[in-house]
PDB file of C-alpha atoms in Angstrom:
ATOM      1  CA  MET Z  29      25.159  19.317  -3.277  1.00 77.00           C
ATOM      2  CA  ASP Z  30      27.721  16.612  -2.454  1.00 88.00           C
ATOM      3  CA  ASN Z  31      27.328  12.889  -3.071  1.00 89.00           C
ATOM      4  CA  LYS Z  32      26.285  12.230   0.531  1.00 91.00           C
ATOM      5  CA  ASP Z  33      23.276  14.526   0.105  1.00 93.00           C
ATOM      6  CA  ARG Z  34      22.431  13.013  -3.259  1.00 95.00           C
ATOM      7  CA  ILE Z  35      22.539   9.495  -1.829  1.00 95.00           C
ATOM      8  CA  LYS Z  36      20.146  10.627   0.882  1.00 95.00           C
ATOM      9  CA  ILE Z  37      17.767  11.868  -1.836  1.00 94.00           C
ATOM     10  CA  VAL Z  38      18.015   8.530  -3.661  1.00 95.00           C
ATOM     11  CA  ARG Z  39      16.975   6.638  -0.524  1.00 95.00           C
ATOM     12  CA  GLU Z  40      13.925   8.798   0.180  1.00 93.00           C
ATOM     13  CA  PRO Z  41      10.548   7.214  -0.712  1.00 90.00           C
ATOM     14  CA  LYS Z  42       9.216   8.365  -4.078  1.00 89.00           C
ATOM     15  CA  TRP Z  43       5.789   8.145  -5.631  1.00 94.00           C
ATOM     16  CA  ILE Z  44       5.748   7.190  -9.299  1.00 93.00           C
ATOM     17  CA  ASN Z  45       2.532   7.692 -11.230  1.00 92.00           C
ATOM     18  CA  TYR Z  46       1.543   4.857 -13.555  1.00 94.00           C
ATOM     19  CA  SER Z  47      -1.750   4.199 -15.287  1.00 94.00           C
ATOM     20  CA  ALA Z  48      -3.023   1.348 -13.064  1.00 95.00           C
ATOM     21  CA  ALA Z  49      -2.303   3.305  -9.883  1.00 95.00           C
ATOM     22  CA  VAL Z  50      -3.882   6.497 -11.236  1.00 95.00           C
ATOM     23  CA  GLN Z  51      -7.035   4.598 -12.197  1.00 97.00           C
ATOM     24  CA  ILE Z  52      -7.315   2.853  -8.821  1.00 97.00           C
ATOM     25  CA  ILE Z  53      -6.751   6.089  -6.889  1.00 97.00           C
ATOM     26  CA  LYS Z  54      -9.500   7.725  -8.955  1.00 97.00           C
ATOM     27  CA  GLU Z  55     -11.817   4.831  -8.099  1.00 97.00           C
ATOM     28  CA  LEU Z  56     -10.985   5.085  -4.417  1.00 97.00           C
ATOM     29  CA  ASN Z  57     -11.547   8.823  -4.498  1.00 97.00           C
ATOM     30  CA  ASP Z  58     -14.987   8.294  -6.033  1.00 96.00           C
ATOM     31  CA  LEU Z  59     -15.945   6.249  -2.961  1.00 97.00           C
ATOM     32  CA  LYS Z  60     -15.858   9.423  -0.857  1.00 96.00           C
ATOM     33  CA  PHE Z  61     -18.765  10.880  -2.792  1.00 95.00           C
ATOM     34  CA  TYR Z  62     -20.916   7.779  -3.026  1.00 95.00           C
ATOM     35  CA  PRO Z  63     -24.370   8.414  -1.513  1.00 95.00           C
ATOM     36  CA  LYS Z  64     -25.004   6.561   1.729  1.00 93.00           C
ATOM     37  CA  SER Z  65     -26.875   3.302   1.229  1.00 92.00           C
ATOM     38  CA  SER Z  66     -27.383  -0.082   2.874  1.00 87.00           C
ATOM     39  CA  ARG Z  67     -24.843  -1.646   0.478  1.00 89.00           C
ATOM     40  CA  MET Z  68     -21.853   0.617   0.141  1.00 93.00           C
ATOM     41  CA  PRO Z  69     -19.316  -0.253  -2.591  1.00 94.00           C
ATOM     42  CA  ASN Z  70     -16.032  -1.734  -1.399  1.00 95.00           C
ATOM     43  CA  VAL Z  71     -12.698  -2.393  -3.105  1.00 96.00           C
ATOM     44  CA  LEU Z  72     -10.302  -5.314  -2.608  1.00 95.00           C
ATOM     45  CA  LEU Z  73      -6.782  -4.404  -3.715  1.00 96.00           C
ATOM     46  CA  VAL Z  74      -4.758  -7.540  -4.423  1.00 95.00           C
ATOM     47  CA  GLY Z  75      -1.145  -7.984  -5.486  1.00 94.00           C
ATOM     48  CA  ASP Z  76       2.078  -9.788  -4.769  1.00 94.00           C
ATOM     49  CA  SER Z  77       4.248  -8.626  -1.906  1.00 92.00           C
ATOM     50  CA  ASN Z  78       6.343  -5.550  -2.785  1.00 94.00           C
ATOM     51  CA  ASN Z  79       4.276  -4.703  -5.848  1.00 95.00           C
ATOM     52  CA  GLY Z  80       2.975  -1.308  -4.787  1.00 94.00           C
ATOM     53  CA  LYS Z  81      -0.188  -1.923  -2.741  1.00 95.00           C
ATOM     54  CA  THR Z  82       0.895  -0.125   0.429  1.00 94.00           C
ATOM     55  CA  ALA Z  83       2.529   2.724  -1.495  1.00 95.00           C
ATOM     56  CA  LEU Z  84      -0.707   3.244  -3.425  1.00 97.00           C
ATOM     57  CA  ILE Z  85      -2.754   3.283  -0.232  1.00 96.00           C
ATOM     58  CA  GLU Z  86      -0.371   5.720   1.451  1.00 96.00           C
ATOM     59  CA  LYS Z  87      -0.548   8.002  -1.593  1.00 97.00           C
ATOM     60  CA  PHE Z  88      -4.357   7.965  -1.509  1.00 97.00           C
ATOM     61  CA  ILE Z  89      -4.390   8.763   2.211  1.00 96.00           C
ATOM     62  CA  SER Z  90      -1.918  11.619   1.691  1.00 96.00           C
ATOM     63  CA  LEU Z  91      -4.261  13.088  -0.927  1.00 96.00           C
ATOM     64  CA  ASN Z  92      -7.092  13.078   1.616  1.00 95.00           C
ATOM     65  CA  PRO Z  93      -5.707  14.557   4.845  1.00 93.00           C
ATOM     66  CA  ALA Z  94      -7.736  15.472   7.904  1.00 90.00           C
ATOM     67  CA  MET Z  95      -9.040  19.034   7.774  1.00 89.00           C
ATOM     68  CA  PHE Z  96     -10.730  21.577   9.984  1.00 84.00           C
ATOM     69  CA  SER Z  97     -14.345  22.354   9.125  1.00 76.00           C
ATOM     70  CA  LYS Z  98     -15.159  26.045   9.471  1.00 72.00           C
ATOM     71  CA  GLU Z  99     -18.872  25.251   9.410  1.00 74.00           C
ATOM     72  CA  ASN Z 100     -18.998  23.325  12.682  1.00 71.00           C
ATOM     73  CA  ASN Z 101     -15.506  23.930  14.108  1.00 74.00           C
ATOM     74  CA  GLU Z 102     -14.782  20.180  14.014  1.00 81.00           C
ATOM     75  CA  MET Z 103     -12.053  18.056  12.502  1.00 87.00           C
ATOM     76  CA  ILE Z 104     -13.060  16.022   9.456  1.00 92.00           C
ATOM     77  CA  CYS Z 105     -11.124  12.947   8.395  1.00 94.00           C
ATOM     78  CA  PRO Z 106     -12.589  11.534   5.153  1.00 95.00           C
ATOM     79  CA  VAL Z 107     -10.105   8.671   4.842  1.00 97.00           C
ATOM     80  CA  ILE Z 108      -8.285   6.663   7.480  1.00 97.00           C
ATOM     81  CA  GLY Z 109      -6.059   3.647   7.039  1.00 97.00           C
ATOM     82  CA  VAL Z 110      -4.962   0.958   9.470  1.00 97.00           C
ATOM     83  CA  GLN Z 111      -3.165  -2.347   9.225  1.00 96.00           C
ATOM     84  CA  ALA Z 112      -5.020  -5.524  10.076  1.00 96.00           C
ATOM     85  CA  PRO Z 113      -3.696  -7.081  13.302  1.00 95.00           C
ATOM     86  CA  PRO Z 114      -1.377 -10.119  12.926  1.00 95.00           C
ATOM     87  CA  GLU Z 115      -4.383 -12.310  13.657  1.00 94.00           C
ATOM     88  CA  PRO Z 116      -8.130 -11.569  13.578  1.00 94.00           C
ATOM     89  CA  ASP Z 117      -8.631  -9.795  16.879  1.00 94.00           C
ATOM     90  CA  GLU Z 118     -11.455  -7.259  17.374  1.00 94.00           C
ATOM     91  CA  ARG Z 119      -9.863  -5.445  20.289  1.00 93.00           C
ATOM     92  CA  ARG Z 120      -6.526  -4.955  18.559  1.00 94.00           C
ATOM     93  CA  PHE Z 121      -8.319  -3.748  15.434  1.00 96.00           C
ATOM     94  CA  TYR Z 122     -10.249  -1.123  17.398  1.00 96.00           C
ATOM     95  CA  ASN Z 123      -7.013  -0.155  19.135  1.00 94.00           C
ATOM     96  CA  SER Z 124      -5.360   0.421  15.743  1.00 95.00           C
ATOM     97  CA  ILE Z 125      -8.152   2.766  14.701  1.00 96.00           C
ATOM     98  CA  LEU Z 126      -7.986   4.694  17.977  1.00 94.00           C
ATOM     99  CA  GLU Z 127      -4.204   4.969  17.767  1.00 93.00           C
ATOM    100  CA  GLN Z 128      -4.407   6.182  14.177  1.00 93.00           C
ATOM    101  CA  LEU Z 129      -6.813   8.903  15.285  1.00 91.00           C
ATOM    102  CA  LEU Z 130      -4.664   9.753  18.340  1.00 89.00           C
ATOM    103  CA  ALA Z 131      -7.567   8.835  20.607  1.00 88.00           C
ATOM    104  CA  PRO Z 132      -6.622   7.516  24.071  1.00 85.00           C
ATOM    105  CA  TYR Z 133      -8.034   4.239  25.374  1.00 82.00           C
ATOM    106  CA  LYS Z 134      -7.818   2.115  28.471  1.00 82.00           C
ATOM    107  CA  ILE Z 135      -6.672  -1.498  28.364  1.00 82.00           C
ATOM    108  CA  SER Z 136      -9.443  -2.386  30.798  1.00 84.00           C
ATOM    109  CA  GLU Z 137     -12.197  -0.901  28.614  1.00 88.00           C
ATOM    110  CA  LYS Z 138     -14.819  -3.494  27.706  1.00 92.00           C
ATOM    111  CA  LEU Z 139     -15.023  -4.574  24.072  1.00 92.00           C
ATOM    112  CA  ASP Z 140     -18.620  -3.383  23.619  1.00 93.00           C
ATOM    113  CA  ALA Z 141     -17.764   0.045  24.970  1.00 92.00           C
ATOM    114  CA  ARG Z 142     -14.716   0.272  22.712  1.00 93.00           C
ATOM    115  CA  GLN Z 143     -16.801  -0.674  19.691  1.00 94.00           C
ATOM    116  CA  ILE Z 144     -19.332   2.050  20.426  1.00 94.00           C
ATOM    117  CA  ARG Z 145     -16.576   4.620  20.974  1.00 93.00           C
ATOM    118  CA  VAL Z 146     -14.897   3.742  17.668  1.00 96.00           C
ATOM    119  CA  LYS Z 147     -18.218   3.929  15.831  1.00 96.00           C
ATOM    120  CA  ASN Z 148     -19.081   7.308  17.355  1.00 95.00           C
ATOM    121  CA  LEU Z 149     -15.612   8.668  16.660  1.00 95.00           C
ATOM    122  CA  LEU Z 150     -15.681   7.635  12.996  1.00 96.00           C
ATOM    123  CA  GLN Z 151     -19.130   9.134  12.683  1.00 95.00           C
ATOM    124  CA  ARG Z 152     -18.086  12.426  14.274  1.00 93.00           C
ATOM    125  CA  LEU Z 153     -15.037  12.678  12.002  1.00 94.00           C
ATOM    126  CA  GLU Z 154     -17.248  12.027   8.957  1.00 94.00           C
ATOM    127  CA  VAL Z 155     -15.082   9.171   7.733  1.00 96.00           C
ATOM    128  CA  LYS Z 156     -16.085   8.083   4.225  1.00 97.00           C
ATOM    129  CA  VAL Z 157     -13.495   5.395   3.501  1.00 98.00           C
ATOM    130  CA  LEU Z 158     -11.873   2.954   5.931  1.00 98.00           C
ATOM    131  CA  ILE Z 159      -8.756   1.209   4.593  1.00 98.00           C
ATOM    132  CA  ILE Z 160      -7.479  -2.056   6.065  1.00 97.00           C
ATOM    133  CA  ASP Z 161      -4.068  -3.122   4.759  1.00 96.00           C
ATOM    134  CA  GLU Z 162      -2.664  -6.661   5.111  1.00 95.00           C
ATOM    135  CA  ILE Z 163      -6.179  -8.091   5.286  1.00 94.00           C
ATOM    136  CA  HIS Z 164      -4.782 -11.573   4.550  1.00 94.00           C
ATOM    137  CA  HIS Z 165      -3.749 -11.644   8.229  1.00 94.00           C
ATOM    138  CA  VAL Z 166      -7.344 -12.688   8.880  1.00 93.00           C
ATOM    139  CA  LEU Z 167      -6.426 -16.198   7.754  1.00 92.00           C
ATOM    140  CA  ALA Z 168      -3.950 -16.518  10.644  1.00 92.00           C
ATOM    141  CA  GLY Z 169      -6.809 -17.162  13.077  1.00 90.00           C
ATOM    142  CA  ALA Z 170      -9.238 -20.002  13.636  1.00 92.00           C
ATOM    143  CA  PRO Z 171     -12.443 -19.955  11.513  1.00 90.00           C
ATOM    144  CA  THR Z 172     -14.481 -18.656  14.442  1.00 92.00           C
ATOM    145  CA  LYS Z 173     -12.135 -15.703  14.972  1.00 93.00           C
ATOM    146  CA  GLN Z 174     -12.120 -15.040  11.230  1.00 92.00           C
ATOM    147  CA  ARG Z 175     -15.908 -14.796  11.161  1.00 91.00           C
ATOM    148  CA  LYS Z 176     -15.992 -12.483  14.181  1.00 93.00           C
ATOM    149  CA  PHE Z 177     -13.410 -10.174  12.661  1.00 94.00           C
ATOM    150  CA  LEU Z 178     -15.204  -9.983   9.314  1.00 93.00           C
ATOM    151  CA  ASN Z 179     -18.444  -9.311  11.197  1.00 93.00           C
ATOM    152  CA  VAL Z 180     -16.735  -6.267  12.704  1.00 95.00           C
ATOM    153  CA  LEU Z 181     -16.012  -4.948   9.212  1.00 94.00           C
ATOM    154  CA  LYS Z 182     -19.625  -5.527   8.167  1.00 93.00           C
ATOM    155  CA  PHE Z 183     -20.840  -3.828  11.336  1.00 93.00           C
ATOM    156  CA  LEU Z 184     -18.806  -0.678  10.740  1.00 94.00           C
ATOM    157  CA  SER Z 185     -19.744  -0.518   7.062  1.00 94.00           C
ATOM    158  CA  ASN Z 186     -23.444  -1.081   7.740  1.00 93.00           C
ATOM    159  CA  GLU Z 187     -23.730   1.164  10.783  1.00 94.00           C
ATOM    160  CA  LEU Z 188     -21.759   4.079   9.377  1.00 96.00           C
ATOM    161  CA  LYS Z 189     -22.580   3.505   5.698  1.00 96.00           C
ATOM    162  CA  ILE Z 190     -18.955   3.906   4.708  1.00 97.00           C
ATOM    163  CA  SER Z 191     -16.877   2.140   2.053  1.00 97.00           C
ATOM    164  CA  LEU Z 192     -14.158  -0.330   2.918  1.00 97.00           C
ATOM    165  CA  VAL Z 193     -10.900  -0.766   1.030  1.00 97.00           C
ATOM    166  CA  CYS Z 194      -9.043  -3.946   1.923  1.00 96.00           C
ATOM    167  CA  ALA Z 195      -5.576  -4.699   0.581  1.00 96.00           C
ATOM    168  CA  GLY Z 196      -3.291  -7.694   0.699  1.00 94.00           C
ATOM    169  CA  THR Z 197      -1.682 -10.570  -1.154  1.00 92.00           C
ATOM    170  CA  LYS Z 198      -3.651 -13.142  -3.129  1.00 90.00           C
ATOM    171  CA  ASP Z 199      -4.656 -14.686   0.199  1.00 89.00           C
ATOM    172  CA  ALA Z 200      -6.669 -11.503   0.803  1.00 87.00           C
ATOM    173  CA  PHE Z 201      -9.200 -12.753  -1.727  1.00 87.00           C
ATOM    174  CA  ASN Z 202      -9.547 -16.017   0.195  1.00 87.00           C
ATOM    175  CA  ALA Z 203      -9.907 -14.094   3.460  1.00 86.00           C
ATOM    176  CA  ILE Z 204     -12.827 -12.043   2.159  1.00 89.00           C
ATOM    177  CA  GLN Z 205     -14.409 -15.062   0.475  1.00 86.00           C
ATOM    178  CA  THR Z 206     -14.891 -16.767   3.846  1.00 83.00           C
ATOM    179  CA  ASP Z 207     -17.891 -14.465   4.346  1.00 85.00           C
ATOM    180  CA  PRO Z 208     -20.289 -14.685   1.345  1.00 85.00           C
ATOM    181  CA  GLN Z 209     -22.280 -11.624   2.448  1.00 83.00           C
ATOM    182  CA  LEU Z 210     -19.121  -9.524   2.600  1.00 84.00           C
ATOM    183  CA  SER Z 211     -17.366 -10.951  -0.456  1.00 85.00           C
ATOM    184  CA  ASN Z 212     -20.048  -9.959  -2.955  1.00 88.00           C
ATOM    185  CA  ARG Z 213     -19.744  -6.330  -1.854  1.00 89.00           C
ATOM    186  CA  PHE Z 214     -16.066  -6.126  -2.862  1.00 93.00           C
ATOM    187  CA  VAL Z 215     -14.820  -5.327  -6.350  1.00 93.00           C
ATOM    188  CA  PRO Z 216     -11.334  -6.848  -6.810  1.00 94.00           C
ATOM    189  CA  ARG Z 217      -8.584  -4.712  -8.297  1.00 95.00           C
ATOM    190  CA  VAL Z 218      -5.369  -6.568  -9.083  1.00 95.00           C
ATOM    191  CA  LEU Z 219      -1.916  -4.993  -9.287  1.00 96.00           C
ATOM    192  CA  LYS Z 220      -0.247  -7.300 -11.802  1.00 95.00           C
ATOM    193  CA  ARG Z 221       3.461  -7.886 -12.161  1.00 97.00           C
ATOM    194  CA  TRP Z 222       5.136  -5.706 -14.746  1.00 97.00           C
ATOM    195  CA  LYS Z 223       5.929  -7.027 -18.202  1.00 97.00           C
ATOM    196  CA  PHE Z 224       8.124  -5.741 -21.000  1.00 96.00           C
ATOM    197  CA  ASP Z 225       5.913  -3.200 -22.755  1.00 96.00           C
ATOM    198  CA  ASN Z 226       5.591   0.542 -23.283  1.00 96.00           C
ATOM    199  CA  GLU Z 227       3.952   1.040 -19.879  1.00 96.00           C
ATOM    200  CA  TYR Z 228       7.008  -0.531 -18.241  1.00 97.00           C
ATOM    201  CA  LYS Z 229       9.329   1.706 -20.241  1.00 96.00           C
ATOM    202  CA  ARG Z 230       7.344   4.769 -19.148  1.00 96.00           C
ATOM    203  CA  LEU Z 231       7.803   3.592 -15.576  1.00 97.00           C
ATOM    204  CA  LEU Z 232      11.576   3.467 -16.055  1.00 97.00           C
ATOM    205  CA  LEU Z 233      11.532   6.967 -17.560  1.00 96.00           C
ATOM    206  CA  SER Z 234       9.675   8.218 -14.496  1.00 96.00           C
ATOM    207  CA  PHE Z 235      12.201   6.627 -12.156  1.00 96.00           C
ATOM    208  CA  GLU Z 236      15.132   8.028 -14.127  1.00 96.00           C
ATOM    209  CA  SER Z 237      13.654  11.542 -14.118  1.00 95.00           C
ATOM    210  CA  LYS Z 238      13.912  11.561 -10.314  1.00 94.00           C
ATOM    211  CA  LEU Z 239      17.550  10.450 -10.114  1.00 95.00           C
ATOM    212  CA  PRO Z 240      20.080  13.057  -8.897  1.00 95.00           C
ATOM    213  CA  LEU Z 241      22.536  12.140 -11.674  1.00 95.00           C
ATOM    214  CA  LYS Z 242      23.961  14.650 -14.146  1.00 94.00           C
ATOM    215  CA  GLU Z 243      23.927  12.344 -17.165  1.00 95.00           C
ATOM    216  CA  GLU Z 244      21.172  10.283 -18.742  1.00 94.00           C
ATOM    217  CA  SER Z 245      21.326   6.545 -18.069  1.00 94.00           C
ATOM    218  CA  HIS Z 246      18.901   5.540 -20.855  1.00 93.00           C
ATOM    219  CA  LEU Z 247      17.278   2.848 -18.719  1.00 94.00           C
ATOM    220  CA  ILE Z 248      14.594   2.250 -21.345  1.00 94.00           C
ATOM    221  CA  GLU Z 249      17.123   0.774 -23.773  1.00 92.00           C
ATOM    222  CA  ASP Z 250      16.283  -2.888 -24.277  1.00 82.00           C
ATOM    223  CA  GLY Z 251      19.441  -4.248 -22.656  1.00 86.00           C
ATOM    224  CA  TYR Z 252      18.885  -2.231 -19.460  1.00 89.00           C
ATOM    225  CA  ALA Z 253      15.135  -2.580 -19.323  1.00 94.00           C
ATOM    226  CA  GLN Z 254      15.046  -6.327 -19.886  1.00 95.00           C
ATOM    227  CA  LYS Z 255      17.740  -7.006 -17.317  1.00 94.00           C
ATOM    228  CA  ILE Z 256      16.061  -4.855 -14.653  1.00 96.00           C
ATOM    229  CA  LEU Z 257      12.741  -6.573 -15.353  1.00 97.00           C
ATOM    230  CA  ALA Z 258      14.285 -10.042 -15.132  1.00 96.00           C
ATOM    231  CA  LEU Z 259      16.118  -9.269 -11.873  1.00 95.00           C
ATOM    232  CA  SER Z 260      13.067  -7.654 -10.264  1.00 96.00           C
ATOM    233  CA  GLU Z 261      10.719 -10.428 -11.399  1.00 97.00           C
ATOM    234  CA  GLY Z 262       8.243  -7.729 -12.392  1.00 97.00           C
ATOM    235  CA  LEU Z 263       7.729  -6.261  -8.893  1.00 97.00           C
ATOM    236  CA  ILE Z 264       7.737  -2.465  -8.744  1.00 97.00           C
ATOM    237  CA  GLY Z 265       9.299  -2.416  -5.284  1.00 96.00           C
ATOM    238  CA  GLU Z 266      12.205  -4.506  -6.564  1.00 97.00           C
ATOM    239  CA  ILE Z 267      12.555  -2.329  -9.683  1.00 97.00           C
ATOM    240  CA  SER Z 268      12.830   0.680  -7.393  1.00 97.00           C
ATOM    241  CA  LYS Z 269      15.436  -1.050  -5.202  1.00 96.00           C
ATOM    242  CA  ILE Z 270      17.594  -2.055  -8.203  1.00 97.00           C
ATOM    243  CA  ILE Z 271      17.605   1.523  -9.502  1.00 97.00           C
ATOM    244  CA  GLU Z 272      18.315   2.867  -6.005  1.00 97.00           C
ATOM    245  CA  LEU Z 273      21.283   0.528  -5.450  1.00 97.00           C
ATOM    246  CA  SER Z 274      22.636   1.234  -8.938  1.00 97.00           C
ATOM    247  CA  THR Z 275      22.425   4.995  -8.435  1.00 97.00           C
ATOM    248  CA  ILE Z 276      24.182   4.812  -5.068  1.00 97.00           C
ATOM    249  CA  TRP Z 277      26.944   2.634  -6.556  1.00 96.00           C
ATOM    250  CA  ALA Z 278      27.421   5.166  -9.348  1.00 96.00           C
ATOM    251  CA  LEU Z 279      27.669   8.092  -6.926  1.00 96.00           C
ATOM    252  CA  GLU Z 280      30.049   6.264  -4.606  1.00 95.00           C
ATOM    253  CA  ASN Z 281      32.292   5.609  -7.612  1.00 95.00           C
ATOM    254  CA  ASN Z 282      32.088   9.167  -8.960  1.00 93.00           C
ATOM    255  CA  LEU Z 283      29.923   8.295 -11.954  1.00 94.00           C
ATOM    256  CA  GLU Z 284      27.027  10.425 -13.146  1.00 95.00           C
ATOM    257  CA  LYS Z 285      24.940   7.737 -14.802  1.00 95.00           C
ATOM    258  CA  ILE Z 286      24.000   4.074 -14.410  1.00 94.00           C
ATOM    259  CA  THR Z 287      26.019   1.897 -16.757  1.00 89.00           C
ATOM    260  CA  PRO Z 288      25.328  -1.723 -17.777  1.00 84.00           C
ATOM    261  CA  ASP Z 289      28.229  -2.969 -15.646  1.00 89.00           C
ATOM    262  CA  ILE Z 290      26.742  -1.444 -12.498  1.00 93.00           C
ATOM    263  CA  LEU Z 291      23.807  -3.869 -12.593  1.00 90.00           C
ATOM    264  CA  ASN Z 292      26.390  -6.628 -12.080  1.00 89.00           C
ATOM    265  CA  GLU Z 293      28.254  -4.757  -9.345  1.00 93.00           C
ATOM    266  CA  ILE Z 294      25.368  -4.124  -6.934  1.00 93.00           C
ATOM    267  CA  ARG Z 295      25.151  -7.820  -5.989  1.00 87.00           C
ATOM    268  CA  TYR Z 296      21.366  -7.710  -6.143  1.00 91.00           C
ATOM    269  CA  VAL Z 297      19.610 -11.030  -5.481  1.00 91.00           C
ATOM    270  CA  PRO Z 298      16.179 -11.610  -7.124  1.00 91.00           C
ATOM    271  CA  PRO Z 299      13.314 -12.420  -4.713  1.00 90.00           C
ATOM    272  CA  SER Z 300      12.985 -16.069  -5.778  1.00 88.00           C
ATOM    273  CA  ASP Z 301      16.714 -16.684  -5.188  1.00 86.00           C
ATOM    274  CA  ARG Z 302      16.842 -15.313  -1.624  1.00 81.00           C
ATOM    275  CA  LYS Z 303      15.443 -18.420   0.018  1.00 72.00           C
ATOM    276  CA  LYS Z 304      17.723 -20.610  -2.083  1.00 72.00           C
ATOM    277  CA  MET Z 305      20.743 -18.787  -0.659  1.00 66.00           C
ATOM    278  CA  ILE Z 306      19.721 -19.749   2.882  1.00 64.00           C
ATOM    279  CA  TYR Z 307      18.892 -23.361   2.035  1.00 62.00           C
ATOM    280  CA  LYS Z 308      22.337 -23.805   0.456  1.00 60.00           C
ATOM    281  CA  LEU Z 309      24.096 -22.959   3.747  1.00 54.00           C
TER     282      LEU Z 309
END
């Protein structure tokens, strides 16, 4: 395998198991088996941008693919995930669900008819968990539109007796809190920024184990680990990017491990400094 192929491997998305993610995925998986009731449990996944929320959701969805039921010769889709529209809009939300399920729709279709079709489709597919990512987008609309959109979520949960998983930044909590009836049904789960501890070092070991380098880089050594943590500001997406850029630099310079000097060569800019660079122009 030449360096070009190895660089391609480095750039491919990778799932890294860590204790918080494993626990949350287990909790989400338990929702599938919760008995139907008038108050289904819901989860609100909150974290800073680029700290693993979407990757966690995508991993959970991949673990619960659609399948063909031999009993009734129908497709079953226990988990589906969509992204909240840029602003709270019922029609666009229903469209996202239909598109995710590869179900055609007409632009001219009335909203009531579309709502019924979405409800019937989710029911027929035996959906147990509906995931809405970027739920903080709800706050982009006027209060009236926010209430209508949240009412849609309540309607689907109540009518179908399914669990909702909403994910977003800290504003996601504020978005859900605008509806008291909905907010007290959600259990918040927070993906915190990483800190310098053994869990963080295990994370680095996991990343290093996936690198296509022939020599060990020893990323868990204090000098490496502390510098990566400081540059990334504790965000797992940034940690991943730093390691990716460092590995590519090493391969392009015919090295088989990440050295301390490489962290200075990749010209990585921490998240909080990116805006400062523009303002200084």
